[in-house]
Coordinates of C-alpha atoms in Angstrom, one line a residue:
M10 CA 11.4 2.0 1.0
A11 CA 10.0 -0.7 -1.2
S12 CA 6.7 -0.2 -2.9
A13 CA 4.4 -2.7 -4.5
S14 CA 5.5 -1.6 -8.0
D15 CA 9.2 -2.3 -7.4
A16 CA 10.8 -5.1 -9.3
V17 CA 10.8 -7.4 -6.2
E18 CA 9.2 -10.8 -6.1
L19 CA 6.1 -10.8 -4.0
G20 CA 7.0 -12.0 -0.5
A21 CA 10.7 -11.8 -1.1
P22 CA 12.6 -11.8 2.3
W23 CA 13.9 -8.6 3.7
G24 CA 17.6 -8.2 2.8
P25 CA 20.1 -6.5 0.5
G26 CA 17.6 -6.7 -2.5
R27 CA 14.7 -5.6 -0.3
P28 CA 15.9 -3.3 2.5
E29 CA 13.9 -3.2 5.7
P30 CA 11.4 -0.3 5.9
A31 CA 12.2 2.8 7.9
P32 CA 10.8 3.1 11.5
T33 CA 7.2 4.1 11.5
R34 CA 6.1 7.6 12.6
F35 CA 2.8 9.5 12.7
H36 CA 2.2 12.1 9.9
R37 CA 2.3 15.8 10.8
V38 CA -1.2 16.0 9.4
H39 CA -3.7 14.7 11.9
G40 CA -7.0 15.4 13.7
A41 CA -7.6 18.7 15.5
H42 CA -7.6 17.1 18.9
I43 CA -4.4 15.0 18.5
L44 CA -1.2 15.8 20.2
L45 CA 2.0 14.0 19.0
D46 CA 5.1 13.6 21.2
P47 CA 8.4 15.0 19.8
S48 CA 9.4 11.6 18.4
G49 CA 6.2 11.3 16.4
T50 CA 5.5 7.9 17.9
R51 CA 2.8 8.6 20.4
A52 CA -0.6 10.1 19.6
T53 CA -2.9 11.4 22.3
R54 CA -6.4 12.8 21.9
V55 CA -6.4 15.8 24.3
E56 CA -10.1 16.5 24.4
S57 CA -13.6 15.4 23.4
F58 CA -14.1 12.0 21.7
A59 CA -13.5 12.8 18.1
H60 CA -11.0 14.6 15.8
G61 CA -8.5 11.8 16.5
V62 CA -7.6 10.6 13.0
C63 CA -3.9 10.0 12.5
F64 CA -1.9 8.7 9.5
S65 CA 1.5 7.1 8.9
R66 CA 4.1 9.6 7.9
E67 CA 5.1 7.5 4.9
P68 CA 3.2 5.0 2.8
L69 CA 3.6 1.4 4.0
A70 CA 5.8 -1.1 2.1
P71 CA 4.2 -4.4 1.2
G72 CA 4.2 -6.6 4.3
Q73 CA 5.1 -3.8 6.6
V74 CA 3.0 -3.7 9.8
F75 CA 1.9 -0.4 11.2
L76 CA 1.7 -1.5 14.8
V77 CA 0.2 0.5 17.7
E78 CA -0.2 -0.2 21.4
I79 CA -3.1 1.2 23.3
E80 CA -1.5 3.3 26.1
E81 CA -4.4 5.1 27.7
K82 CA -8.2 4.6 27.9
E83 CA -10.8 7.2 28.8
L84 CA -14.0 6.2 30.6
G85 CA -17.3 7.7 29.7
W86 CA -17.2 7.2 25.9
C87 CA -18.8 4.5 23.8
G88 CA -16.6 3.1 21.0
H89 CA -13.0 2.1 20.4
L90 CA -10.0 2.5 18.2
R91 CA -10.4 2.3 14.4
L92 CA -7.7 1.1 12.0
G93 CA -7.1 0.7 8.3
L94 CA -5.5 2.0 5.1
T95 CA -6.0 4.9 2.7
A96 CA -4.7 5.7 -0.8
L97 CA -5.3 9.4 -0.1
D98 CA -2.2 11.5 0.6
P99 CA -2.8 13.1 4.1
A100 CA -0.9 16.2 2.9
S101 CA -3.4 16.7 0.2
L102 CA -6.4 16.8 2.5
P103 CA -7.9 20.3 2.9
V104 CA -9.0 19.3 6.3
V105 CA -8.8 16.1 8.3
P106 CA -12.3 14.7 8.8
E107 CA -13.8 14.5 12.3
F108 CA -14.2 10.7 12.1
S109 CA -12.6 8.0 10.0
L110 CA -16.0 6.2 9.9
P111 CA -17.9 7.4 7.9
D112 CA -16.3 10.7 7.1
L113 CA -12.8 9.7 5.8
V114 CA -14.1 6.5 4.2
S115 CA -16.7 8.5 2.3
L116 CA -13.9 10.4 0.5
G117 CA -13.1 7.1 -1.3
H118 CA -10.0 5.0 -1.6
T119 CA -10.1 4.3 2.2
W120 CA -10.7 1.1 4.1
V121 CA -11.1 1.5 7.9
F122 CA -12.7 -0.8 10.5
A123 CA -13.7 -0.6 14.1
I124 CA -11.5 -3.1 15.9
T125 CA -13.3 -6.4 16.7
R126 CA -12.3 -10.0 16.5
H127 CA -15.1 -11.4 14.4
H128 CA -16.5 -8.8 12.0
N129 CA -13.5 -7.6 10.0
R130 CA -13.2 -10.5 7.7
V131 CA -14.2 -10.9 4.0
P132 CA -14.6 -14.4 2.5
P133 CA -12.6 -15.6 -0.6
E134 CA -14.4 -14.8 -3.8
G135 CA -17.1 -17.4 -4.6
H136 CA -17.2 -18.7 -1.0
P137 CA -20.0 -17.8 1.4
E138 CA -19.2 -16.2 4.7
V139 CA -18.9 -18.7 7.5
E140 CA -18.3 -18.2 11.2
V141 CA -14.6 -18.5 12.0
V142 CA -13.6 -19.9 15.3
F143 CA -10.0 -19.1 16.2
P144 CA -8.3 -21.7 18.3
S145 CA -6.5 -20.9 21.5
R146 CA -2.9 -20.2 20.9
P147 CA -0.3 -22.5 22.4
S148 CA 2.3 -21.5 25.0
A149 CA 4.6 -18.7 23.7
L150 CA 7.6 -21.1 24.1
L151 CA 5.9 -23.6 21.7
Q152 CA 4.6 -21.3 19.0
E153 CA 6.3 -20.5 15.7
P154 CA 8.6 -17.5 15.9
Y155 CA 7.0 -16.0 12.8
L156 CA 3.4 -15.1 12.0
C157 CA 2.7 -16.0 8.3
I158 CA 0.2 -13.8 6.5
E159 CA -0.2 -14.7 2.8
Q160 CA 3.3 -14.4 1.4
F161 CA 4.9 -12.6 4.3
R162 CA 6.6 -13.8 7.5
I163 CA 6.5 -11.4 10.4
P164 CA 8.4 -11.9 13.7
R165 CA 6.0 -12.5 16.5
D166 CA 8.3 -11.0 19.1
R167 CA 6.7 -7.6 19.5
L168 CA 3.3 -8.3 18.0
V169 CA 1.8 -9.3 21.3
G170 CA 0.8 -6.9 24.1
R171 CA 2.5 -7.0 27.5
S172 CA 1.4 -5.6 30.8
R173 CA 3.5 -3.3 32.9
P174 CA 5.6 -5.3 35.4
G175 CA 3.6 -5.9 38.6
L176 CA 2.3 -8.5 40.9
Y177 CA 0.0 -10.1 38.3
S178 CA 2.0 -9.3 35.2
H179 CA 2.9 -13.0 34.5
L180 CA -0.9 -13.8 34.4
L181 CA -1.8 -10.8 32.3
D182 CA 0.9 -11.6 29.8
Q183 CA -0.5 -15.0 29.3
L184 CA -3.9 -13.5 28.6
Y185 CA -2.4 -11.3 25.9
E186 CA -0.6 -14.3 24.4
L187 CA -3.8 -16.3 24.3
N188 CA -5.7 -13.3 22.9
V189 CA -8.6 -13.7 25.3
L190 CA -8.6 -10.1 26.5
P191 CA -10.8 -7.5 24.7
P192 CA -9.0 -6.5 21.6
T193 CA -9.0 -2.8 22.7
A194 CA -7.8 -3.5 26.2
R195 CA -4.9 -1.4 27.5
R196 CA -1.5 -2.7 26.3
S197 CA -3.1 -4.6 23.4
R198 CA -1.1 -4.3 20.2
L199 CA -3.0 -3.8 16.9
G200 CA -1.5 -3.8 13.4
V201 CA -2.5 -3.3 9.8
L202 CA -0.7 -4.3 6.7
F203 CA -1.4 -5.0 3.0
C204 CA -0.4 -8.1 1.0
P205 CA -0.1 -7.4 -2.8
R206 CA -1.4 -9.8 -5.4
R207 CA -0.2 -10.4 -8.9
D208 CA -3.2 -8.7 -10.4
G209 CA -2.1 -5.3 -9.0
T210 CA -4.6 -5.4 -6.1
A211 CA -3.9 -6.1 -2.4
D212 CA -5.6 -7.6 0.6
M213 CA -5.7 -5.7 3.9
H214 CA -5.1 -7.6 7.1
I215 CA -5.6 -6.6 10.7
I216 CA -3.5 -8.2 13.5
I217 CA -4.7 -8.3 17.1
N218 CA -2.0 -9.3 19.7
G219 CA -0.1 -11.5 17.2
E220 CA -3.2 -13.1 15.7
D221 CA -4.1 -12.5 12.0
M222 CA -7.8 -11.6 11.7
G223 CA -7.8 -12.6 8.0
P224 CA -8.4 -10.2 5.1
S225 CA -10.5 -7.3 6.1
A226 CA -10.7 -5.8 2.6
R227 CA -9.7 -7.0 -0.8
G228 CA -9.1 -5.2 -4.1
L229 CA -7.0 -2.3 -2.7
P230 CA -4.8 -0.6 -5.3
A231 CA -1.4 -2.0 -4.5
T232 CA 0.3 0.1 -7.2
Q233 CA -0.7 3.3 -5.3
P234 CA 0.9 4.5 -2.1
L235 CA -1.1 3.2 0.9
Y236 CA -1.0 5.1 4.2
A237 CA -2.0 3.6 7.6
V238 CA -5.0 5.2 9.3
V239 CA -5.5 5.1 13.1
D240 CA -8.5 6.8 14.6
V241 CA -7.9 7.5 18.4
F242 CA -11.6 7.4 19.0
A243 CA -13.9 7.6 22.0
S244 CA -12.6 5.3 24.9
T245 CA -9.1 5.0 23.3
K246 CA -7.2 8.1 24.4
S247 CA -3.5 7.4 23.5
V248 CA -1.5 5.0 21.4
R249 CA 2.2 4.6 20.7
L250 CA 3.9 3.0 17.7
V251 CA 5.8 -0.3 18.2
Q252 CA 8.8 -0.9 15.8
L253 CA 9.3 -4.3 14.3
E254 CA 12.4 -6.1 13.1
Y255 CA 11.7 -7.8 9.8
G256 CA 15.0 -9.5 9.0
L257 CA 17.2 -11.6 11.3
P258 CA 16.6 -10.6 14.9
S259 CA 19.3 -8.3 16.4
L260 CA 21.7 -9.6 19.0
Q261 CA 19.9 -7.3 21.5
T262 CA 16.6 -9.0 20.8
L263 CA 18.1 -12.5 21.0
C264 CA 19.6 -11.7 24.4
R265 CA 16.3 -10.3 25.6
L266 CA 14.5 -13.4 24.6
V267 CA 17.0 -15.7 26.4
I268 CA 16.7 -13.6 29.6
Q269 CA 12.9 -13.6 29.4
R270 CA 12.6 -17.3 29.0
S271 CA 15.1 -18.0 31.8
V272 CA 13.0 -16.4 34.5
V273 CA 9.6 -17.2 36.1
H274 CA 8.2 -13.8 35.3
R275 CA 9.5 -10.3 34.6
L276 CA 9.7 -9.2 38.3
A277 CA 12.5 -11.7 38.7
I278 CA 14.6 -9.8 36.2
D279 CA 15.3 -7.2 38.9
G280 CA 17.3 -9.8 40.8
L281 CA 19.7 -10.5 38.0
H282 CA 23.2 -9.0 37.9
L283 CA 22.7 -7.0 34.8
P284 CA 22.9 -3.3 33.8
K285 CA 19.8 -1.4 34.6
G286 CA 19.3 -0.4 31.0
L287 CA 19.3 -4.1 29.9
K288 CA 16.9 -5.0 32.7
D289 CA 14.4 -2.2 31.7
F290 CA 14.7 -3.4 28.0
C291 CA 13.9 -6.9 29.0
K292 CA 10.9 -5.9 31.2
Y293 CA 9.2 -3.3 29.1
E294 CA 9.9 -4.3 25.5

C-alpha cells in the first residue's frame, strides 16, 4: 500500500508505479458495543447508543476513500454517524473511548466530525469563512465520471447511495444523486480521505453521496500512518464498507453501467434475459 512518504508524485494515477490500495476492512480493535461480520466489512452497534467507535484495519493511502453506507437506523436516539481520521494506532490504545467526540479527539492527533453538509469546512489560510452554497448536481448521465478532489480523481460510480429496488427506487435514487436527502439517511454513502501537500501536511475531506464537502481539517501529519475513524453513534446502528475501483473500471463494472443506463429503472432489470447473479449485481451495487 502506498504511503505519503513513498517516492510517488502527489496525485500520480493508480497503476504499476502506484498499485491500487487493498480492499478496506474494519480493525479488530473497536468499541465495546460493536459487532463485526466475518468479512470485517459490516459494523453493527448491538446495544445502547455509544461505544460504537471503529477504525480502518490498515492506514489509508493518499487519495484512498474509506467509504461506508448506512445500513440501519435506530429510532429514539439523538445524533448521527461521525467520521474522520486519526494518527493513533488503534492497536496501541489501552481501551477504545466511549465516544469519538470528544473522548478520542481529546487524545490528540485525531480529527473527527459529526456528519453535516455545511459545518465541516475550513477556509483557505488568510481567507475568511464564507457560506458555501452547493449547486444541484446534474443528471447522472451528464456528470463527469470522476470526482476531483485536490490532486486526486475518484470514480463516482459507487460514491452515491442507492435505494433497495422497489416501487419508488427510481425516484429515491435521483434524490441520492442530487444529494438532497439528509446526509445520514439510510443508504447514504459517506467517505473520508486525505490529500497530502508538499509541505508534509495533508487536508482531510469528507464526501457525502459523491459530493466533496471541502477540507474539513488541514495540517494533518501526512508522513504518519492515518487510520479512518467511524463512530456508529446514536441513531446510526449499522454501516457497511463499499469498495472502490481507482484505476480503469473493470469489465464487470462497465457492463453494469451499460445495463443500468439502458433501462427505465432497476425493476426493469428483472425482465432482462441475463443470469440472476448479473441481475443482482446490477440492481444492488
